[in-house]
């Protein structure tokens, strides 16, 4: 089971400081610029965490706002020290690197920082004496500069970007690790790299080079070489074979990206095995084999699979001295063989291979990752996922890393739905499920696409609502309301979103309901109802919308007032007329109006001949058992409670309505099982100690008798807790109370007393 242990103290403190910079490490200069307190000194262990976590929060948490002055906090190495930082995406600009140029950086990873220009190339020179590891992966504009910086720009003469060709890594004497993946075309890689004397790891992903023989200058030092998506030729192979110190070689490719002339042969693999004797990791994913590199099926020994080289189904690997630590075979035929001499293999044959692929390719190869996640989706949908916790964590990481990649967002969100269902739920920690909620919400915010939105909403349905999403309550409500605002939304998404909205406002405190009401919840539901009325359609969206309004108005006067102000009563009457036989709809609407009627200040708006006639007629309804009749009687009971002087209409007469209420209550079966959920009896109990409306008093007493009789475990404790027994005792003594009301009150008290006696602890 995944751990629910709290995050390390360092992580908690780092996040707290970043969310509260002004209250912890910083102060505001001139009410706008953040400045570090002058008496603070932070070592590199803390500064690195602050910067790296800041970048993660900006990219992953929409509530967390980017501060343009953040990097200036680390400009002075006398108060802050940076050593190893990982920056990504568009939040990083030239001025941010410029702000920290005095720092003695050892490791600088820049990933997909497309706003960086050639100005940052000059800044990199400031780090040259200390830099050991540098990644410029996906920084596609860093070799471009303005042709005429500072000059005039207009529509006729826009600023032209020109390629910088004279930059080299001269002076970077300590640099060992370099990633230039996805670098801009036109840069002379050989001259760029020539000054680096002791490279040990080089990544040239996505770069096409006709000649890589210059790499042999590092044949005594280069331990890792990545040539992903480089179309190889015989000369490339011969050059690679001379790099005898290589421990990791990646010549994989994206099989779908373009046409490759090069085909991998048994001879090439033999050449690598014979010459690269230190090799422990090899990736040949995506390659088509020109000739058969595998043994025939007859040669494969039947039984348990083996990673022993001498038994290898891939014949060139039989000459390995020991199994490889890693072998990339994703989207090759070789991954389906029985005996593969490697401890970790990527491929599509098994769950293990697929998870290894997602793990290996997520950061820099979204195009491969999305297809690997699609394989995982098939496993989770059709089969059983044996490593579901690992799978869940890998998918979360991929979605966070590539929140604007359509393919990953579609396949990842669909896979999350299956990985969070009831089958796997018990083994998932609260912390892990919260991470799922956060990444789902980020996906909904970042990618406004129908399939992603539907998948994310469906995944949320696998959670206990509202309990498991309450920590993001406002955010999830805003997102769902944004989905529902276009009334012509995709029908399936609309249905799921309304269902979620309804669940979110059920069983939460009134502060939450007030907040959601102010977001436009009431107006959104009424718009949906209006749209369905125009279409003459009473479906789940219509019923859920009324149910959601019933829930959000419960003991929340402001939301009840909004309902009236936004012509809710007009829609109520139109729905009754258009859908006279929809019992569930009637129950939800009457439940909502019961909430409105509980608000004394709003009841005068219900005092019209039309409304009172409708409520009176609904007393005779047998829809949904007694529910519609019961709720209609509840609405009228609160109106009657205001006394004869509040009866401002001539028709129907008050006495006539009172008689119909008595008749309705007498028809109800007191043992009816209810489709209702009371969190408090306060609105009912206020009708007990009064004599102005005996029928209201009787309705309230009947309601209590029914609930404590049918659901004693739930409602006896609630009634006792809220002082209901004392109110009923006083009512029994009232001269104005009807005998049948008093008798029912005695039965309520008796039920509760019996319940207490039965549940009293008599053990000693």
XYZ file of C-alpha atoms in Angstrom, residues 166-696:
531
model
C 30.368 32.102 -33.502
C 29.467 30.776 -30.032
C 31.502 27.841 -28.725
C 32.016 26.223 -25.346
C 35.463 27.772 -25.039
C 36.328 28.155 -21.362
C 33.921 25.456 -20.117
C 36.879 23.410 -18.912
C 34.940 21.433 -16.281
C 31.936 20.551 -18.443
C 31.381 16.785 -18.539
C 27.651 16.352 -19.274
C 26.024 18.201 -22.178
C 22.513 17.850 -23.631
C 21.843 19.745 -26.878
C 18.688 17.819 -27.778
C 16.320 19.464 -30.313
C 18.912 22.161 -31.026
C 18.269 24.667 -33.798
C 19.301 23.620 -37.308
C 22.283 25.417 -38.770
C 24.538 25.442 -35.719
C 27.930 23.884 -36.339
C 27.948 21.209 -33.664
C 31.555 20.170 -34.250
C 33.018 23.663 -33.748
C 30.630 24.267 -30.847
C 31.894 21.195 -28.994
C 35.556 21.121 -29.994
C 36.821 23.140 -26.971
C 35.405 20.597 -24.518
C 38.365 18.448 -23.562
C 36.830 15.819 -21.310
C 33.189 15.153 -22.230
C 31.770 12.031 -20.607
C 28.081 12.341 -21.628
C 26.594 13.904 -24.773
C 22.987 14.059 -25.962
C 22.367 15.114 -29.578
C 18.702 14.027 -29.795
C 16.839 15.251 -32.847
C 19.942 16.643 -34.557
C 20.878 15.463 -38.058
C 24.633 15.235 -38.624
C 26.141 13.752 -41.771
C 29.472 13.209 -40.061
C 30.030 12.334 -36.409
C 33.613 11.227 -36.728
C 34.638 14.234 -34.636
C 33.183 12.399 -31.631
C 36.208 10.113 -31.651
C 38.245 12.911 -30.033
C 36.462 11.782 -26.805
C 36.947 8.057 -27.377
C 38.875 7.806 -24.108
C 36.299 9.694 -22.014
C 32.799 9.475 -23.540
C 30.682 7.090 -21.463
C 27.190 8.088 -22.666
C 26.015 9.029 -26.155
C 22.421 9.727 -27.197
C 21.660 10.048 -30.934
C 17.868 9.703 -30.763
C 16.174 10.344 -34.126
C 19.465 10.742 -36.002
C 19.275 8.949 -39.343
C 22.399 6.827 -39.180
C 24.644 5.562 -41.934
C 27.635 3.230 -42.161
C 30.044 6.073 -41.327
C 28.091 6.840 -38.156
C 28.276 3.186 -37.114
C 32.040 3.043 -37.652
C 32.563 6.210 -35.609
C 30.405 4.880 -32.735
C 32.313 1.607 -32.719
C 35.500 3.539 -31.891
C 34.024 5.024 -28.687
C 35.250 2.084 -26.643
C 34.552 3.685 -23.259
C 30.808 3.921 -23.937
C 28.607 2.479 -21.214
C 25.319 3.895 -22.558
C 24.437 4.150 -26.251
C 21.056 5.371 -27.506
C 20.445 5.203 -31.268
C 16.649 4.847 -30.892
C 14.173 6.688 -33.050
C 10.533 7.658 -33.313
C 9.173 5.177 -35.789
C 6.365 7.541 -36.862
C 8.270 10.821 -37.192
C 9.754 10.460 -40.683
C 11.241 8.076 -43.202
C 14.608 6.643 -42.202
C 16.955 5.065 -44.714
C 19.031 3.268 -42.095
C 18.055 -0.293 -41.169
C 19.612 -2.064 -38.224
C 21.389 -5.298 -39.106
C 22.830 -8.220 -37.242
C 26.304 -7.098 -38.369
C 25.867 -3.650 -36.759
C 24.771 -5.170 -33.445
C 27.689 -7.591 -33.588
C 30.036 -4.650 -34.194
C 28.730 -2.822 -31.110
C 28.947 -5.923 -28.906
C 32.504 -6.687 -30.040
C 33.883 -3.147 -29.745
C 31.873 -1.499 -26.957
C 32.902 -3.959 -24.269
C 31.899 -1.623 -21.400
C 28.322 -1.259 -22.646
C 25.681 -1.706 -19.936
C 22.829 0.230 -21.546
C 21.641 0.192 -25.154
C 18.528 1.671 -26.771
C 17.540 0.607 -30.294
C 13.799 1.345 -29.946
C 11.880 2.079 -33.143
C 14.347 0.406 -35.489
C 13.353 -1.911 -38.296
C 15.624 -4.929 -38.646
C 16.861 -5.404 -42.211
C 17.672 -9.058 -41.491
C 16.682 -11.504 -38.817
C 18.606 -10.800 -35.594
C 16.749 -13.378 -33.568
C 16.942 -17.109 -33.230
C 14.217 -19.262 -34.698
C 11.334 -20.187 -32.445
C 12.531 -23.798 -32.452
C 15.880 -22.725 -30.961
C 14.243 -20.949 -28.032
C 14.159 -23.186 -25.012
C 10.684 -23.740 -23.701
C 10.010 -22.794 -20.098
C 10.992 -19.913 -17.845
C 12.501 -16.887 -19.566
C 16.157 -16.117 -19.026
C 18.348 -13.007 -19.154
C 21.498 -15.072 -19.540
C 23.460 -13.889 -22.647
C 24.297 -17.412 -23.820
C 20.551 -18.173 -24.065
C 19.721 -14.872 -25.772
C 16.996 -14.972 -28.409
C 18.757 -11.950 -29.976
C 21.767 -13.728 -31.472
C 24.297 -10.837 -31.496
C 23.844 -10.441 -27.739
C 25.026 -13.978 -27.052
C 28.557 -12.548 -27.039
C 27.842 -10.178 -24.161
C 29.972 -10.867 -21.098
C 27.004 -10.151 -18.818
C 23.374 -8.994 -19.145
C 22.770 -5.336 -19.943
C 21.327 -3.168 -17.198
C 18.972 -1.535 -19.737
C 17.850 -2.443 -23.248
C 15.421 -0.270 -25.218
C 13.304 -2.339 -27.612
C 10.107 -0.269 -27.693
C 8.275 -0.627 -31.033
C 10.634 -3.304 -32.299
C 9.847 -6.954 -32.969
C 12.661 -8.013 -30.630
C 10.756 -7.095 -27.449
C 8.442 -10.093 -27.997
C 11.221 -12.670 -27.746
C 11.527 -14.972 -24.733
C 15.171 -14.618 -23.725
C 16.348 -10.999 -23.596
C 19.710 -10.470 -21.851
C 18.859 -7.342 -19.869
C 17.549 -6.559 -16.407
C 15.298 -3.722 -17.608
C 13.684 -3.789 -21.062
C 11.376 -1.289 -22.758
C 8.812 -2.655 -25.177
C 5.169 -3.461 -25.682
C 5.023 -7.146 -24.866
C 4.300 -6.955 -21.138
C 3.180 -4.545 -18.435
C 6.756 -4.421 -17.113
C 8.155 -3.424 -20.523
C 5.489 -0.754 -21.014
C 6.072 0.791 -17.585
C 9.821 0.788 -18.232
C 9.173 2.668 -21.481
C 7.056 5.341 -19.801
C 9.702 5.728 -17.108
C 12.586 5.999 -19.593
C 11.058 8.354 -22.162
C 8.718 10.695 -20.268
C 10.983 13.686 -19.753
C 12.294 14.263 -23.284
C 10.195 12.100 -25.635
C 6.472 12.839 -25.297
C 5.785 11.342 -28.732
C 7.055 7.940 -27.532
C 5.597 8.308 -24.049
C 2.062 8.868 -25.351
C 2.184 5.590 -27.275
C 3.586 3.742 -24.266
C 0.780 5.158 -22.103
C -1.673 4.031 -24.768
C -0.309 0.495 -24.331
C -0.808 0.850 -20.580
C -4.372 2.044 -21.215
C -5.096 -1.200 -23.082
C -3.669 -3.210 -20.191
C -5.737 -1.384 -17.562
C -8.908 -1.506 -19.666
C -8.754 -5.138 -20.787
C -6.546 -6.886 -18.247
C -5.445 -6.360 -14.646
C -2.581 -3.971 -13.890
C -0.254 -5.747 -11.449
C 1.962 -2.730 -10.708
C -0.851 -0.213 -10.531
C 0.811 2.063 -7.944
C 3.934 2.384 -10.077
C 1.759 2.867 -13.164
C -0.280 5.574 -11.459
C 2.816 7.498 -10.369
C 4.346 7.292 -13.861
C 1.177 8.571 -15.555
C 0.916 11.435 -13.041
C 4.527 12.413 -13.799
C 3.915 12.321 -17.563
C 0.778 14.464 -17.304
C 2.570 17.028 -15.122
C 5.579 17.120 -17.422
C 3.587 17.554 -20.652
C 0.426 19.403 -19.709
C 0.068 20.959 -23.190
C 0.689 17.765 -25.170
C -2.645 16.607 -26.570
C -1.732 12.943 -27.053
C -0.354 12.501 -23.539
C -3.269 14.378 -21.985
C -5.816 12.226 -23.852
C -4.203 8.829 -23.227
C -2.990 9.742 -19.728
C -6.357 11.003 -18.504
C -8.098 7.915 -19.926
C -5.607 5.626 -18.166
C -6.110 7.474 -14.871
C -9.802 6.605 -15.024
C -9.047 2.875 -14.977
C -6.174 3.131 -12.476
C -8.315 4.929 -9.872
C -11.416 2.742 -9.993
C -12.713 0.610 -7.138
C -10.526 -2.359 -8.076
C -7.344 -0.514 -7.045
C -8.672 2.089 -4.628
C -7.921 0.411 -1.287
C -4.183 0.264 -1.940
C -3.915 3.939 -2.901
C -2.923 6.403 -0.203
C -4.694 9.699 0.424
C -1.550 11.501 -0.723
C -1.421 9.614 -4.040
C -5.118 10.121 -4.752
C -4.703 13.826 -4.034
C -1.936 13.936 -6.626
C -4.364 12.396 -9.124
C -6.983 15.048 -8.330
C -4.447 17.837 -8.808
C -3.117 16.537 -12.116
C -6.683 15.962 -13.385
C -7.654 19.534 -12.526
C -4.479 20.873 -14.163
C -5.351 18.923 -17.292
C -8.831 20.428 -17.353
C -7.360 23.913 -16.976
C -4.550 23.535 -19.495
C -6.211 21.589 -22.270
C -9.689 22.652 -23.378
C -10.371 19.572 -25.472
C -13.536 17.456 -25.361
C -11.864 14.075 -24.856
C -9.547 15.347 -22.126
C -12.409 17.106 -20.334
C -14.571 13.977 -20.482
C -11.772 11.697 -19.269
C -10.946 14.051 -16.388
C -14.584 14.314 -15.302
C -14.980 10.536 -15.441
C -11.840 10.095 -13.331
C -13.230 12.466 -10.691
C -16.283 10.194 -10.527
C -13.981 7.504 -9.090
C -13.458 9.670 -5.995
C -15.648 10.147 -2.953
C -17.308 13.494 -3.598
C -16.965 15.890 -1.871
C -14.634 14.323 0.750
C -11.676 13.446 -1.495
C -11.696 16.732 -3.441
C -12.503 19.116 -0.608
C -8.842 20.205 -0.403
C -9.332 21.680 -3.930
C -12.994 22.561 -3.453
C -13.094 26.015 -5.016
C -10.875 25.019 -7.934
C -12.906 21.958 -8.927
C -16.175 23.883 -8.746
C -14.832 26.696 -10.919
C -13.643 24.207 -13.521
C -16.944 22.352 -13.650
C -18.922 25.583 -13.921
C -16.638 26.705 -16.761
C -17.388 23.437 -18.528
C -21.134 23.904 -18.064
C -21.365 27.579 -19.019
C -21.531 26.928 -22.774
C -25.035 25.434 -22.763
C -24.338 23.648 -26.066
C -21.581 21.622 -24.418
C -20.972 18.004 -25.396
C -23.917 16.067 -23.944
C -21.888 13.378 -22.175
C -19.545 15.889 -20.517
C -22.514 18.007 -19.473
C -24.194 15.045 -17.814
C -21.065 14.029 -15.884
C -20.236 17.610 -14.877
C -23.745 18.263 -13.537
C -23.612 15.006 -11.592
C -20.283 16.098 -10.052
C -21.614 19.574 -9.272
C -24.564 18.029 -7.493
C -22.322 15.738 -5.453
C -20.018 18.651 -4.561
C -22.770 20.683 -2.891
C -24.275 17.736 -1.060
C -23.177 17.196 2.546
C -20.823 20.193 2.762
C -20.988 23.076 5.206
C -22.833 26.275 4.425
C -19.650 28.299 3.921
C -18.780 26.089 0.968
C -22.288 26.457 -0.442
C -22.177 30.242 -0.046
C -18.816 30.389 -1.852
C -19.986 28.194 -4.725
C -23.183 30.216 -5.032
C -21.098 33.379 -5.509
C -19.176 31.650 -8.319
C -22.378 31.550 -10.375
C -23.527 28.036 -9.517
C -27.236 28.913 -9.254
C -27.249 30.870 -12.509
C -25.411 28.074 -14.353
C -27.910 25.414 -13.237
C -30.872 27.593 -14.184
C -29.367 28.183 -17.654
C -29.055 24.437 -18.140
C -32.682 23.968 -17.067
C -33.808 26.720 -19.432
C -31.927 25.109 -22.322
C -33.535 21.715 -21.617
C -36.954 23.348 -21.470
C -36.409 24.896 -24.891
C -35.447 21.455 -26.186
C -38.485 19.949 -24.379
C -36.102 17.397 -22.842
C -36.256 16.032 -19.323
C -33.104 13.960 -18.940
C -30.456 13.408 -16.286
C -29.020 16.888 -16.833
C -32.398 18.425 -16.069
C -32.980 16.274 -12.981
C -29.403 16.659 -11.677
C -29.618 20.439 -12.152
C -32.713 20.681 -9.962
C -31.169 18.286 -7.457
C -28.021 20.450 -7.336
C -30.153 23.541 -6.702
C -31.976 21.669 -3.931
C -28.649 20.844 -2.297
C -27.016 24.242 -2.666
C -30.018 26.102 -1.219
C -30.232 23.903 1.889
C -30.036 26.270 4.883
C -28.320 28.839 2.634
C -30.575 31.920 2.350
C -28.333 33.807 -0.086
C -28.530 30.997 -2.622
C -32.311 30.759 -2.122
C -32.554 34.468 -2.877
C -30.458 34.023 -6.027
C -32.823 31.312 -7.182
C -35.777 33.697 -6.896
C -33.897 36.645 -8.418
C -32.875 34.617 -11.482
C -36.501 33.678 -12.319
C -36.288 30.251 -10.717
C -40.009 30.178 -9.916
C -40.877 30.829 -13.558
C -38.780 27.829 -14.593
C -40.382 25.749 -11.833
C -43.863 26.397 -13.206
C -42.776 25.795 -16.803
C -41.161 22.469 -15.877
C -44.320 21.360 -14.039
C -46.392 22.171 -17.098
C -43.998 20.657 -19.657
C -43.213 17.473 -17.697
C -46.324 16.617 -15.639
C -45.404 12.947 -15.213
C -41.715 13.261 -14.213
C -41.856 12.217 -10.561
C -38.124 12.514 -9.793
C -38.115 16.016 -11.269
C -41.108 17.066 -9.148
C -39.470 15.749 -5.989
C -36.264 17.695 -6.630
C -38.122 20.920 -7.446
C -40.349 20.716 -4.362
C -37.340 19.914 -2.166
C -35.683 23.087 -3.411
C -38.781 25.187 -2.801
C -38.941 23.752 0.710
C -35.520 25.342 1.295
C -36.744 28.673 -0.091
C -39.859 28.544 2.099
C -37.695 28.098 5.207
C -36.301 31.636 4.698
C -38.737 34.053 6.365
C -37.668 37.071 4.284
C -38.314 35.219 1.014
C -41.708 33.697 1.785
C -43.682 36.797 0.692
C -42.404 36.144 -2.850
C -44.168 32.763 -2.768
C -47.455 34.340 -1.690
C -49.215 34.525 -5.068
C -52.450 32.826 -6.111
C -50.587 30.956 -8.842
C -47.865 29.541 -6.602
C -50.167 28.651 -3.705
C -52.580 26.900 -6.086
C -49.741 24.850 -7.544
C -48.462 23.837 -4.084
C -52.003 22.970 -2.986
C -52.633 20.796 -6.010
C -49.334 18.971 -5.456
C -50.569 17.894 -2.026
C -52.618 15.276 -3.853
C -49.638 13.982 -5.843
C -48.606 10.378 -5.367
C -45.350 10.921 -7.270
C -42.270 9.264 -5.790
C -44.221 7.744 -2.921
C -45.090 10.543 -0.536
C -42.120 12.790 -1.395
C -43.789 15.350 -3.658
C -46.846 15.634 -1.448
C -44.632 15.804 1.675
C -42.420 18.568 0.238
C -45.411 20.577 -1.010
C -46.906 20.351 2.464
C -43.561 21.467 3.922
C -43.526 24.576 1.740
C -47.099 25.433 2.778
C -46.337 24.679 6.458
C -43.680 27.394 6.543
C -45.990 29.832 4.741
C -48.820 29.061 7.208
C -46.376 29.645 10.084
C -46.384 33.368 9.191
C -50.044 33.583 10.285
C -53.346 34.682 8.710
C -52.183 38.294 8.377
C -49.470 37.176 5.908
C -52.070 35.522 3.645
C -52.231 38.313 1.077
C -54.348 36.519 -1.541
C -58.060 35.902 -1.846
C -57.831 32.640 -3.768
C -57.285 29.978 -2.727
C -58.530 30.715 0.794
C -56.206 29.918 3.701
C -58.758 27.619 5.393
C -59.237 25.644 2.203
C -55.483 25.039 1.881
C -55.224 24.083 5.576
C -57.935 21.443 5.111
C -56.125 19.982 2.105
C -52.885 19.828 4.136
C -54.615 17.892 6.970
C -56.130 15.494 4.464
C -52.764 14.906 2.768
C -50.909 14.182 6.022
C -53.578 11.686 7.086
C -53.103 9.772 3.831
C -49.336 9.279 4.293
C -47.951 5.999 5.579
C -45.875 6.855 8.640
C -43.574 3.896 7.875
C -42.653 5.234 4.434
C -38.982 4.894 3.571
C -37.680 8.292 2.550
C -35.586 9.608 -0.296
C -34.322 12.506 1.805
C -31.360 13.384 3.988
C -31.562 15.854 6.892
C -28.315 17.229 8.333
C -30.252 19.320 10.867
C -33.812 19.421 12.199
C -33.667 23.134 12.968
C -36.082 24.215 10.151
C -38.590 21.566 11.305
C -38.173 22.180 15.032
C -38.986 25.883 14.694
C -42.542 24.870 13.705
C -43.138 22.887 16.941
C -43.486 25.531 19.735
C -46.293 27.625 18.172
C -50.046 27.755 18.060
C -50.650 30.033 15.100
C -50.672 27.143 12.602
C -51.592 23.744 14.110
C -51.293 22.059 10.714
C -47.653 23.228 10.400
